[in-house]
PDB file of C-alpha atoms in Angstrom:
ATOM      1  CA  MET N   1      23.816  39.623  -9.458  1.00  0.00           C
ATOM      2  CA  GLU N   2      26.499  39.628  -6.776  1.00  0.00           C
ATOM      3  CA  GLN N   3      30.121  39.529  -7.794  1.00  0.00           C
ATOM      4  CA  ALA N   4      32.232  36.710  -6.414  1.00  0.00           C
ATOM      5  CA  ILE N   5      35.174  38.049  -4.429  1.00  0.00           C
ATOM      6  CA  ARG N   6      38.317  36.242  -5.496  1.00  0.00           C
ATOM      7  CA  THR N   7      41.214  38.696  -5.388  1.00  0.00           C
ATOM      8  CA  VAL N   8      42.030  40.628  -2.241  1.00  0.00           C
ATOM      9  CA  ALA N   9      44.797  43.032  -1.282  1.00  0.00           C
ATOM     10  CA  VAL N  10      45.505  43.500   2.420  1.00  0.00           C
ATOM     11  CA  ILE N  11      47.506  46.679   2.944  1.00  0.00           C
ATOM     12  CA  GLY N  12      49.280  46.495   6.298  1.00  0.00           C
ATOM     13  CA  ALA N  13      51.136  43.470   7.629  1.00  0.00           C
ATOM     14  CA  GLY N  14      50.869  44.078  11.353  1.00  0.00           C
ATOM     15  CA  ALA N  15      49.069  41.673  13.657  1.00  0.00           C
ATOM     16  CA  ILE N  16      45.509  42.339  12.416  1.00  0.00           C
ATOM     17  CA  GLY N  17      46.472  42.658   8.741  1.00  0.00           C
ATOM     18  CA  GLY N  18      48.752  39.632   8.761  1.00  0.00           C
ATOM     19  CA  ILE N  19      46.232  37.386  10.476  1.00  0.00           C
ATOM     20  CA  THR N  20      43.439  38.611   8.194  1.00  0.00           C
ATOM     21  CA  ALA N  21      45.574  37.886   5.110  1.00  0.00           C
ATOM     22  CA  ALA N  22      46.530  34.433   6.403  1.00  0.00           C
ATOM     23  CA  TYR N  23      42.967  33.361   7.161  1.00  0.00           C
ATOM     24  CA  LEU N  24      41.648  34.716   3.849  1.00  0.00           C
ATOM     25  CA  THR N  25      44.397  32.778   2.060  1.00  0.00           C
ATOM     26  CA  ARG N  26      43.523  29.669   4.041  1.00  0.00           C
ATOM     27  CA  ALA N  27      39.872  30.103   2.999  1.00  0.00           C
ATOM     28  CA  GLY N  28      40.891  30.024  -0.670  1.00  0.00           C
ATOM     29  CA  PHE N  29      40.995  33.703  -1.622  1.00  0.00           C
ATOM     30  CA  ASP N  30      43.782  34.978  -3.882  1.00  0.00           C
ATOM     31  CA  VAL N  31      45.446  37.355  -1.405  1.00  0.00           C
ATOM     32  CA  GLU N  32      48.369  39.714  -1.705  1.00  0.00           C
ATOM     33  CA  LEU N  33      49.682  41.304   1.477  1.00  0.00           C
ATOM     34  CA  VAL N  34      51.471  44.661   1.402  1.00  0.00           C
ATOM     35  CA  CYS N  35      54.198  45.013   4.040  1.00  0.00           C
ATOM     36  CA  LYS N  36      56.004  48.365   3.983  1.00  0.00           C
ATOM     37  CA  HIS N  37      59.244  46.837   5.286  1.00  0.00           C
ATOM     38  CA  ALA N  38      60.985  45.093   2.371  1.00  0.00           C
ATOM     39  CA  ASP N  39      62.961  42.724   4.604  1.00  0.00           C
ATOM     40  CA  ARG N  40      59.788  41.613   6.419  1.00  0.00           C
ATOM     41  CA  ALA N  41      57.948  41.259   3.082  1.00  0.00           C
ATOM     42  CA  ALA N  42      60.721  38.948   1.818  1.00  0.00           C
ATOM     43  CA  GLU N  43      60.620  36.987   5.074  1.00  0.00           C
ATOM     44  CA  ILE N  44      56.850  36.454   4.793  1.00  0.00           C
ATOM     45  CA  SER N  45      57.093  35.549   1.093  1.00  0.00           C
ATOM     46  CA  GLY N  46      59.786  32.984   1.855  1.00  0.00           C
ATOM     47  CA  GLY N  47      58.522  31.409   5.052  1.00  0.00           C
ATOM     48  CA  GLY N  48      54.902  32.447   5.467  1.00  0.00           C
ATOM     49  CA  LEU N  49      53.169  33.934   8.469  1.00  0.00           C
ATOM     50  CA  HIS N  50      53.418  32.046  11.769  1.00  0.00           C
ATOM     51  CA  ILE N  51      50.226  32.445  13.772  1.00  0.00           C
ATOM     52  CA  THR N  52      49.647  31.184  17.298  1.00  0.00           C
ATOM     53  CA  GLY N  53      46.724  31.364  19.658  1.00  0.00           C
ATOM     54  CA  ALA N  54      43.422  29.843  20.676  1.00  0.00           C
ATOM     55  CA  ARG N  55      42.830  28.420  17.184  1.00  0.00           C
ATOM     56  CA  GLY N  56      46.164  26.580  17.277  1.00  0.00           C
ATOM     57  CA  ASP N  57      49.424  27.188  15.476  1.00  0.00           C
ATOM     58  CA  MET N  58      49.832  27.497  11.723  1.00  0.00           C
ATOM     59  CA  VAL N  59      52.284  28.744   9.168  1.00  0.00           C
ATOM     60  CA  MET N  60      50.490  30.180   6.146  1.00  0.00           C
ATOM     61  CA  PRO N  61      52.303  31.148   2.954  1.00  0.00           C
ATOM     62  CA  VAL N  62      50.963  34.519   1.764  1.00  0.00           C
ATOM     63  CA  LYS N  63      52.050  36.387  -1.361  1.00  0.00           C
ATOM     64  CA  THR N  64      53.669  39.564  -0.052  1.00  0.00           C
ATOM     65  CA  VAL N  65      54.994  42.731  -1.659  1.00  0.00           C
ATOM     66  CA  ALA N  66      56.761  45.717  -0.117  1.00  0.00           C
ATOM     67  CA  GLU N  67      54.875  48.485  -1.947  1.00  0.00           C
ATOM     68  CA  ILE N  68      51.268  48.953  -2.983  1.00  0.00           C
ATOM     69  CA  GLU N  69      52.509  49.690  -6.493  1.00  0.00           C
ATOM     70  CA  GLN N  70      53.919  46.131  -6.670  1.00  0.00           C
ATOM     71  CA  LEU N  71      50.480  44.472  -6.478  1.00  0.00           C
ATOM     72  CA  SER N  72      49.953  42.070  -9.365  1.00  0.00           C
ATOM     73  CA  GLY N  73      46.717  43.440 -10.757  1.00  0.00           C
ATOM     74  CA  LYS N  74      43.173  44.608 -10.141  1.00  0.00           C
ATOM     75  CA  LYS N  75      41.506  43.428  -6.929  1.00  0.00           C
ATOM     76  CA  ASP N  76      37.897  42.686  -6.037  1.00  0.00           C
ATOM     77  CA  ALA N  77      38.498  43.973  -2.513  1.00  0.00           C
ATOM     78  CA  VAL N  78      41.176  46.038  -0.797  1.00  0.00           C
ATOM     79  CA  LEU N  79      41.444  45.914   2.990  1.00  0.00           C
ATOM     80  CA  ILE N  80      43.444  48.783   4.462  1.00  0.00           C
ATOM     81  CA  VAL N  81      44.846  47.803   7.862  1.00  0.00           C
ATOM     82  CA  THR N  82      47.193  50.699   8.558  1.00  0.00           C
ATOM     83  CA  LYS N  83      47.327  53.423  11.166  1.00  0.00           C
ATOM     84  CA  ALA N  84      44.463  55.873  10.637  1.00  0.00           C
ATOM     85  CA  TYR N  85      46.819  58.665   9.545  1.00  0.00           C
ATOM     86  CA  ASP N  86      48.317  56.402   6.822  1.00  0.00           C
ATOM     87  CA  MET N  87      44.960  55.220   5.434  1.00  0.00           C
ATOM     88  CA  PRO N  88      44.207  58.081   2.964  1.00  0.00           C
ATOM     89  CA  ASP N  89      47.616  57.754   1.294  1.00  0.00           C
ATOM     90  CA  ALA N  90      47.269  53.956   1.097  1.00  0.00           C
ATOM     91  CA  ALA N  91      43.812  54.355  -0.455  1.00  0.00           C
ATOM     92  CA  ARG N  92      45.127  56.834  -3.057  1.00  0.00           C
ATOM     93  CA  ARG N  93      47.976  54.498  -3.966  1.00  0.00           C
ATOM     94  CA  ALA N  94      45.539  51.578  -4.328  1.00  0.00           C
ATOM     95  CA  LEU N  95      43.150  53.367  -6.709  1.00  0.00           C
ATOM     96  CA  SER N  96      44.774  51.972  -9.861  1.00  0.00           C
ATOM     97  CA  PHE N  97      44.251  48.423  -8.544  1.00  0.00           C
ATOM     98  CA  LEU N  98      40.466  48.761  -8.243  1.00  0.00           C
ATOM     99  CA  LYS N  99      37.967  47.291 -10.676  1.00  0.00           C
ATOM    100  CA  PRO N 100      34.800  49.283 -11.398  1.00  0.00           C
ATOM    101  CA  ASP N 101      32.902  47.232  -8.793  1.00  0.00           C
ATOM    102  CA  SER N 102      35.692  46.789  -6.218  1.00  0.00           C
ATOM    103  CA  PHE N 103      35.223  47.887  -2.637  1.00  0.00           C
ATOM    104  CA  VAL N 104      37.723  49.180  -0.084  1.00  0.00           C
ATOM    105  CA  VAL N 105      37.494  48.414   3.628  1.00  0.00           C
ATOM    106  CA  SER N 106      38.857  50.722   6.323  1.00  0.00           C
ATOM    107  CA  MET N 107      40.116  48.504   9.190  1.00  0.00           C
ATOM    108  CA  GLN N 108      41.642  51.166  11.437  1.00  0.00           C
ATOM    109  CA  ASN N 109      41.275  51.776  15.148  1.00  0.00           C
ATOM    110  CA  GLY N 110      38.509  54.337  14.984  1.00  0.00           C
ATOM    111  CA  ILE N 111      35.896  54.952  12.346  1.00  0.00           C
ATOM    112  CA  CYS N 112      37.615  56.281   9.206  1.00  0.00           C
ATOM    113  CA  VAL N 113      35.074  55.451   6.514  1.00  0.00           C
ATOM    114  CA  GLU N 114      34.328  59.121   5.759  1.00  0.00           C
ATOM    115  CA  ALA N 115      37.995  59.833   5.076  1.00  0.00           C
ATOM    116  CA  LEU N 116      38.167  56.686   2.945  1.00  0.00           C
ATOM    117  CA  ALA N 117      35.071  57.761   0.968  1.00  0.00           C
ATOM    118  CA  GLU N 118      36.752  61.074   0.146  1.00  0.00           C
ATOM    119  CA  VAL N 119      39.468  59.115  -1.673  1.00  0.00           C
ATOM    120  CA  VAL N 120      37.689  56.099  -3.199  1.00  0.00           C
ATOM    121  CA  GLY N 121      34.081  57.323  -3.373  1.00  0.00           C
ATOM    122  CA  ALA N 122      31.219  56.624  -1.008  1.00  0.00           C
ATOM    123  CA  GLU N 123      29.860  53.820  -3.203  1.00  0.00           C
ATOM    124  CA  ARG N 124      32.936  51.667  -2.635  1.00  0.00           C
ATOM    125  CA  ALA N 125      33.997  52.690   0.902  1.00  0.00           C
ATOM    126  CA  VAL N 126      33.200  50.192   3.664  1.00  0.00           C
ATOM    127  CA  GLY N 127      33.729  50.817   7.371  1.00  0.00           C
ATOM    128  CA  CYS N 128      34.804  48.041   9.692  1.00  0.00           C
ATOM    129  CA  VAL N 129      35.209  47.582  13.411  1.00  0.00           C
ATOM    130  CA  VAL N 130      37.676  44.821  14.288  1.00  0.00           C
ATOM    131  CA  GLY N 131      36.226  42.879  17.192  1.00  0.00           C
ATOM    132  CA  TRP N 132      39.251  40.764  18.085  1.00  0.00           C
ATOM    133  CA  GLY N 133      42.735  41.446  19.316  1.00  0.00           C
ATOM    134  CA  ALA N 134      46.123  40.344  18.098  1.00  0.00           C
ATOM    135  CA  ALA N 135      49.781  41.035  18.729  1.00  0.00           C
ATOM    136  CA  MET N 136      53.025  40.778  16.811  1.00  0.00           C
ATOM    137  CA  LEU N 137      55.561  38.975  18.971  1.00  0.00           C
ATOM    138  CA  PRO N 138      59.286  39.859  19.019  1.00  0.00           C
ATOM    139  CA  ASP N 139      60.112  36.864  16.780  1.00  0.00           C
ATOM    140  CA  GLY N 140      57.711  38.161  14.092  1.00  0.00           C
ATOM    141  CA  SER N 141      55.001  35.617  14.763  1.00  0.00           C
ATOM    142  CA  LEU N 142      51.433  36.789  15.195  1.00  0.00           C
ATOM    143  CA  HIS N 143      49.279  35.863  18.185  1.00  0.00           C
ATOM    144  CA  MET N 144      45.520  36.032  18.436  1.00  0.00           C
TER     145      MET N 144
END
């Protein structure tokens, strides 16, 4: 029987990570976003993420923390949307937030699933190629 995915951590609050977290939240998932800059994490927690682009404008409130260790509990899925060189450390720090059947997705530029599997195990490592572009604008809004 397949497990329903309800709780998701998105580690990395840049353009791709922020937009992914916002749209997952909008779709009804219980999402926590990890933003390594505490001031930006507080800004997102207080005012949400502002997203512009072809799908229109929206402001989406997303639960945000500044450190992986501040996540509120075990997650069904962890999406790591960091620079490739930061991914192994993020995966190690997320290990205590995984359930026995959780999976971890590597969403880097480049294929990093082998490096992810070395940390979380091949049975829970998922590779991903992001097929859309996004940008963080100077005002902190995200554009896709």
